[in-house]
GROMACS .gro file of C-alpha atoms in nm:
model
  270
    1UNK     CA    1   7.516  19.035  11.436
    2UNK     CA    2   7.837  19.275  11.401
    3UNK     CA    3   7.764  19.634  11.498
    4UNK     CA    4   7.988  19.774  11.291
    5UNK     CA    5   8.046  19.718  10.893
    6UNK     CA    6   8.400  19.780  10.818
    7UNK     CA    7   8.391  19.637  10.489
    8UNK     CA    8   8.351  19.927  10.219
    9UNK     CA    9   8.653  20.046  10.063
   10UNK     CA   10   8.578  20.404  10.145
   11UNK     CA   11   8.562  20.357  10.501
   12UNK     CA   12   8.876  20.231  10.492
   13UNK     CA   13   9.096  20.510  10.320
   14UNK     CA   14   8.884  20.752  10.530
   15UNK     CA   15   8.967  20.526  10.907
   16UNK     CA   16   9.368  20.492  10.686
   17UNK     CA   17   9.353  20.901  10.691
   18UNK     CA   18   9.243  20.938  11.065
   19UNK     CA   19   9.563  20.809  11.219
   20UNK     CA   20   9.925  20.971  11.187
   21UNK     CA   21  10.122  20.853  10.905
   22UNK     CA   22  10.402  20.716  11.121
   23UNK     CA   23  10.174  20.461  11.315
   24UNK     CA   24  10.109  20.290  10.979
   25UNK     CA   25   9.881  20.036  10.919
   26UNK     CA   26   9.886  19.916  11.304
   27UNK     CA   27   9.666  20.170  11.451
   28UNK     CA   28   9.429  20.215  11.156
   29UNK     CA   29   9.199  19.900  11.228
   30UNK     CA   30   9.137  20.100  11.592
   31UNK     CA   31   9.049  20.393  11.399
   32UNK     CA   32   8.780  20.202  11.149
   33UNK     CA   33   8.639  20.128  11.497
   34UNK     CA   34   8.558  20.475  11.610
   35UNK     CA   35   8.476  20.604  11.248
   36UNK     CA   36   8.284  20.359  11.089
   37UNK     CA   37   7.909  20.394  11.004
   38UNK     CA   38   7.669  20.181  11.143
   39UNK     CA   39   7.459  20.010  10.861
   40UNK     CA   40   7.113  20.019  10.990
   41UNK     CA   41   6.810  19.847  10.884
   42UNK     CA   42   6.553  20.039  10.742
   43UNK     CA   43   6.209  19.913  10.670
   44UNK     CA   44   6.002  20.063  10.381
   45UNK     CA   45   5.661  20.055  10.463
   46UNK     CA   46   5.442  20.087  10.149
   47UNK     CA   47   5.036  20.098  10.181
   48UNK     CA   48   4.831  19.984   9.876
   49UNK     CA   49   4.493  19.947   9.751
   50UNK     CA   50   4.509  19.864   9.362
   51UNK     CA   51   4.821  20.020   9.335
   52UNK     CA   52   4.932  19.793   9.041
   53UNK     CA   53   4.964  20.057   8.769
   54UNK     CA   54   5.240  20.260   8.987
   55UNK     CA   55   5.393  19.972   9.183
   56UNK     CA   56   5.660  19.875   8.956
   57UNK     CA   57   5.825  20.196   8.993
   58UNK     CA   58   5.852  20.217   9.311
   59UNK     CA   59   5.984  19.859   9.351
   60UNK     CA   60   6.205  19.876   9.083
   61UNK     CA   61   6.373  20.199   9.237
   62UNK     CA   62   6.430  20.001   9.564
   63UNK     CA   63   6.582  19.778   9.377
   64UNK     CA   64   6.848  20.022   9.224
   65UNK     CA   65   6.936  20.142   9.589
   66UNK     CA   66   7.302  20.175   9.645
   67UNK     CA   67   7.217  20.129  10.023
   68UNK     CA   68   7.073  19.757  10.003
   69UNK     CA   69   7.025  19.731  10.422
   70UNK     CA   70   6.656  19.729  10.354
   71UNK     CA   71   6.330  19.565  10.387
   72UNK     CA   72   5.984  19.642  10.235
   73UNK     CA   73   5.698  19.601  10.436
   74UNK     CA   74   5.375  19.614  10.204
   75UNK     CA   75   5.035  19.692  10.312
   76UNK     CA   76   4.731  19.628  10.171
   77UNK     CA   77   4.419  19.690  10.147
   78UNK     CA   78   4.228  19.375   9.998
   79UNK     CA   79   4.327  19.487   9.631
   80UNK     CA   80   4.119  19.323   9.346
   81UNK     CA   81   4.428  19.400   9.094
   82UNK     CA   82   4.774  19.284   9.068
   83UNK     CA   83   4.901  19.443   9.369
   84UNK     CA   84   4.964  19.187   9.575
   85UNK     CA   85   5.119  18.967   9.279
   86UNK     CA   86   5.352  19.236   9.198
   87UNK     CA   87   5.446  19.276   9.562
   88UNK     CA   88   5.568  18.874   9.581
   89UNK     CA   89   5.803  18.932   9.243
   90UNK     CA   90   5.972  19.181   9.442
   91UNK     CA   91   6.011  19.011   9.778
   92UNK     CA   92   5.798  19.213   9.957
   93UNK     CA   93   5.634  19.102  10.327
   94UNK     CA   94   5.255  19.153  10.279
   95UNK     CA   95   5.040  19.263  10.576
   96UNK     CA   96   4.647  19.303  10.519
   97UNK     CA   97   4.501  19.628  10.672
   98UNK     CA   98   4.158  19.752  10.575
   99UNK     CA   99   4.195  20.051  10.750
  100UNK     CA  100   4.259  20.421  10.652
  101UNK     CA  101   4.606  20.530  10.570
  102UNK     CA  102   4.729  20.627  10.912
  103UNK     CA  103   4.620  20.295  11.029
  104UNK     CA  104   4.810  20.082  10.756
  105UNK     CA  105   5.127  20.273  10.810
  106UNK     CA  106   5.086  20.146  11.183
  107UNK     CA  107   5.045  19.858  11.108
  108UNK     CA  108   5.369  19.834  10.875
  109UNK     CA  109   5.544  19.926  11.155
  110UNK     CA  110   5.396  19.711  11.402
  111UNK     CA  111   5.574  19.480  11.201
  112UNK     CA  112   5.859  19.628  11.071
  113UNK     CA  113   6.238  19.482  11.203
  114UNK     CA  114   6.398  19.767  11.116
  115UNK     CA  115   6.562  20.044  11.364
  116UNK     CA  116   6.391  20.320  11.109
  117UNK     CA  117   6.094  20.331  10.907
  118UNK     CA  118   6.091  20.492  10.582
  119UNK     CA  119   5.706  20.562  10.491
  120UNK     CA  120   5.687  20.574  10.096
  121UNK     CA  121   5.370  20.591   9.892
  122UNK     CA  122   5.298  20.345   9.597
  123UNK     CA  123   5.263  20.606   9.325
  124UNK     CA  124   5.652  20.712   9.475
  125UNK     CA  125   5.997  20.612   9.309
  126UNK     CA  126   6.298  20.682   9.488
  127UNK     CA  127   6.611  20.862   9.359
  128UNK     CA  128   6.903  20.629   9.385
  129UNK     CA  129   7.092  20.708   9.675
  130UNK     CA  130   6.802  20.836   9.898
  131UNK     CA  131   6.833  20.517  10.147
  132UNK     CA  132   7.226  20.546  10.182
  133UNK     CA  133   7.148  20.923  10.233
  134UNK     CA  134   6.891  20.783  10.545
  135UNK     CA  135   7.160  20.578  10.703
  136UNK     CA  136   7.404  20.895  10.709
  137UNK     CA  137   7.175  21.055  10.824
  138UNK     CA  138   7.075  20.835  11.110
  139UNK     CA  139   7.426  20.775  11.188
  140UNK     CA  140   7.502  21.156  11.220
  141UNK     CA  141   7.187  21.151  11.477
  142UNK     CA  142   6.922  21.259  11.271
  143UNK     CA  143   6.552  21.117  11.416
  144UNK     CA  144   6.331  21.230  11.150
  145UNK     CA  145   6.395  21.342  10.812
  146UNK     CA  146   6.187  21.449  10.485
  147UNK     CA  147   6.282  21.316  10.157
  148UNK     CA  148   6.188  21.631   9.909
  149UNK     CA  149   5.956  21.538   9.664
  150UNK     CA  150   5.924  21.654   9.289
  151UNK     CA  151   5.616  21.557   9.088
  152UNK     CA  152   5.566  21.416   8.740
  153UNK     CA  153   5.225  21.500   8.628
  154UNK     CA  154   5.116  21.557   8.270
  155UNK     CA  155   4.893  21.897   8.101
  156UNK     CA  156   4.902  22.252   8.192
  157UNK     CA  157   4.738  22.169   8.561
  158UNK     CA  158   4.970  21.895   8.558
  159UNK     CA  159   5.295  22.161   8.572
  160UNK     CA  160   5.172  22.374   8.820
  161UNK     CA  161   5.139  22.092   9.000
  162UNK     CA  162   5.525  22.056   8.948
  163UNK     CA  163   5.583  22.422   9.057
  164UNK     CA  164   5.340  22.383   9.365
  165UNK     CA  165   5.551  22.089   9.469
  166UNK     CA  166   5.924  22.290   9.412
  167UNK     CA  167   5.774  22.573   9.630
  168UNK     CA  168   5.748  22.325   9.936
  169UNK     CA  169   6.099  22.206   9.937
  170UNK     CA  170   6.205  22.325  10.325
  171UNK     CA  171   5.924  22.413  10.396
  172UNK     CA  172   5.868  22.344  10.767
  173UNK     CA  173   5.442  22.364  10.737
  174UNK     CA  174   5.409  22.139  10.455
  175UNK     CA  175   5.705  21.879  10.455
  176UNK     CA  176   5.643  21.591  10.700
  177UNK     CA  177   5.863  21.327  10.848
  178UNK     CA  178   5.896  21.049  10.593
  179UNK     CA  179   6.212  20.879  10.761
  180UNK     CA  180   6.205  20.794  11.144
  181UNK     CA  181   6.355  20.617  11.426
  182UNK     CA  182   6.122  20.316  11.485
  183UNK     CA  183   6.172  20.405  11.899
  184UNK     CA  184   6.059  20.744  11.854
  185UNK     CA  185   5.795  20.625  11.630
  186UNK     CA  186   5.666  20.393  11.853
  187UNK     CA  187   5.751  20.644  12.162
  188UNK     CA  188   5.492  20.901  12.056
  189UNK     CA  189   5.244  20.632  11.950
  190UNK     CA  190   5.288  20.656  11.569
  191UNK     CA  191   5.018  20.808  11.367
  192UNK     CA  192   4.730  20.867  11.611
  193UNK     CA  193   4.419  21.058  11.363
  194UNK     CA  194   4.352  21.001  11.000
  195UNK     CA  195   4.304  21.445  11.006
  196UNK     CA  196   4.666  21.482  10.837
  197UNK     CA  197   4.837  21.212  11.019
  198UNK     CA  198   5.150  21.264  10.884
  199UNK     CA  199   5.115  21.703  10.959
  200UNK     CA  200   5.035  21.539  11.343
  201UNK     CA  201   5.305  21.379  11.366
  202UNK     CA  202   5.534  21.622  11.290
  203UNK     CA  203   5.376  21.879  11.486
  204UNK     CA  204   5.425  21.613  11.770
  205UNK     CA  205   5.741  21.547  11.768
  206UNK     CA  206   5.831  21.936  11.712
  207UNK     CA  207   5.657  22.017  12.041
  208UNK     CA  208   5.932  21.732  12.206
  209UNK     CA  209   6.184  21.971  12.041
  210UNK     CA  210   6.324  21.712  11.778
  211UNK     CA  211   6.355  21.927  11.404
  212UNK     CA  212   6.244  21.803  11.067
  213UNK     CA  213   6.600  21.754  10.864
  214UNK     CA  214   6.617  21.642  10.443
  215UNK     CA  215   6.797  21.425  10.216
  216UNK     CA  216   6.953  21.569   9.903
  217UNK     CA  217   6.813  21.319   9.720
  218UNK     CA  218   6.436  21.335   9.595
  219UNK     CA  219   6.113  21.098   9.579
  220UNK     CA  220   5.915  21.126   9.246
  221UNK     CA  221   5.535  21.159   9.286
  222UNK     CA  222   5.369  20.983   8.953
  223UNK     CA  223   5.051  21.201   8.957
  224UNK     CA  224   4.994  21.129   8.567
  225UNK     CA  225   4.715  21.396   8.404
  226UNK     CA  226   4.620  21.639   8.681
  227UNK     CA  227   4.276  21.775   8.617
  228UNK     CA  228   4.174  22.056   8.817
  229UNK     CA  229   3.798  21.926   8.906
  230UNK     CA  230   3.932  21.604   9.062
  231UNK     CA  231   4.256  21.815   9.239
  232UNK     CA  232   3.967  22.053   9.411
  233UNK     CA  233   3.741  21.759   9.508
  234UNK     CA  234   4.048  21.568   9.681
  235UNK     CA  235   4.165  21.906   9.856
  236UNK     CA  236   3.781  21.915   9.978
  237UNK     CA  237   3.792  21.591  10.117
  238UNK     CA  238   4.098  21.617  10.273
  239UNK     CA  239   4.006  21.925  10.375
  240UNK     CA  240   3.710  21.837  10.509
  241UNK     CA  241   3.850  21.560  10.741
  242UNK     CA  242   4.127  21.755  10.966
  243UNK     CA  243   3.860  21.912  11.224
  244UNK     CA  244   4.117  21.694  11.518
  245UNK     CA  245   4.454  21.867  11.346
  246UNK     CA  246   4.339  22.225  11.350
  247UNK     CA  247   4.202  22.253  11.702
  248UNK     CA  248   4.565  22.089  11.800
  249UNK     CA  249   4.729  22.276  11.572
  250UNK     CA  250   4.571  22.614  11.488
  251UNK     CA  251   4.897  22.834  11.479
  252UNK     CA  252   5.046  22.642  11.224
  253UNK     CA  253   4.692  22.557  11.023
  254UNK     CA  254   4.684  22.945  10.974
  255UNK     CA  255   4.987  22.915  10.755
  256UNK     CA  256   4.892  22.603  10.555
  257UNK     CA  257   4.594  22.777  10.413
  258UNK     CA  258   4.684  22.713  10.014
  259UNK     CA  259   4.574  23.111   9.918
  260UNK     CA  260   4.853  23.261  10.179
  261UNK     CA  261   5.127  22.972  10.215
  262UNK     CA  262   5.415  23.142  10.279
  263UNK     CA  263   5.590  22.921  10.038
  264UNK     CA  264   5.429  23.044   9.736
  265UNK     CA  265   5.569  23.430   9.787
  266UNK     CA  266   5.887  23.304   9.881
  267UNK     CA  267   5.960  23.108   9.563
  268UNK     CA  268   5.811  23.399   9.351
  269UNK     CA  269   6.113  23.388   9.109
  270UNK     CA  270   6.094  23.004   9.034
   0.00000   0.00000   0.00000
């Protein structure tokens, strides 16, 4: 296929504007050639386990991408609703994985075709310009980027939630790599513990020196009626399970401890 997409009417007043205006139209097609973006393909990889009642969303803001150089790589987990179903509406390529999270995401991308991976959950939905934003990005050599999130959630616990979630906005301890070059993905060896795979992976990839960049745009996390029992039990689970991150990663486990995250002092005024 072409390398280069020349095609968008923006690309060419901007390729028009690079050359002097005495060389005309002659030189400009040389110009497109240096300046034009490279339209990547970008694989969404989605994991699911009854994930019908949020699905929708998500697929239906894929679907109102302005970037459309996409594919969407679903993975399941043997759901008994209308996961699955849902999935084949919207074109997706299903791949069974019974395994934990970190495992399905692996296995998305053992499959994916694209040159980046764009790990989305099923309760996400994607502002409208967040995958053009990606292929900027990539093109301007980003390797690994965040895409902010902001939560919807319902009931008093349900807006702190929606504070909690504005406080980690670039924030280097909490925000993770959702976007990522499928080489350097597959370099490192992907997600390699279910103890805060995706904290891991960043931490990773810092050590090798690479840095954590952001799109403008935003990813909307459907959380529905937050209650504060169930929030505690799920922070004790996940607690519970990242023995493997914090021996790796004890300098920076100091300052995700939710009581002192540096993140909450910072935002003080919001």
């Amino acid at each position: 296929g072409k390398l280069w997409t020349l095609s968008e009417n923006r690309t060419r007043k901007v390729c028009e504007s690079a050359v002097p205006r005495f060389a005309g139209r002659l030189l400009a097609p040389l110009a497109c050639f240096v300046v034009a973006m490279k339209d990547y393909l970008i694989s969404v990889i989605v994991p699911t386990y009854n994930s019908a009642g949020t699905l929708k969303l998500l697929l239906e803001s894929l679907k109102k991408q302005s970037y459309r150089n996409f594919e969407i790589v679903l993975v399941d987990k043997n759901s008994t609703d209308k996961t699955v179903e849902i999935a084949k509406e919207y074109g997706c390529r299903i791949v069974y994985d019974a395994g934990l999270i970190h495992e399905a995401r692996n296995a998305g991308a053992r499959e994916a075709r694209g040159e980046y991976l764009l790990n989305i959950d099923s309760d996400h939905e994607l502002e409208p310009e967040v995958l053009k934003e990606c292929c900027e990005m990539a093109n301007a050599g980003t390797k690994m980027a965040e895409i902010p999130e902001l939560v919807l959630a319902e009931g008093f616990w349900g807006r702190c939630r929606q504070l909690e979630a504005r406080c980690y906005i670039g924030d280097d301890t909490i925000e993770s790599p959702r976007f990522i070059e499928k080489k350097l993905f597959d370099d490192v060896g992907g997600y390699t513990s279910g103890d805060a795979e995706d904290w891991d992976l960043r931490e990773r990839l810092f050590k090798l020196g690479y840095r954590l960049d952001r799109t403008k745009s935003h990813k909307l996390h459907h959380e529905g009626r937050v209650r504060l029992g169930k929030r505690l039990r799920k922070k004790f689970i996940y607690t519970g399970h990242i023995s493997t991150y914090l021996k790796r990663n004890t300098g920076t486990a100091v300052a995700q401890i939710p009581l002192f995250r540096a993140a909450f002092f910072r935002n003080a005024g919001l």
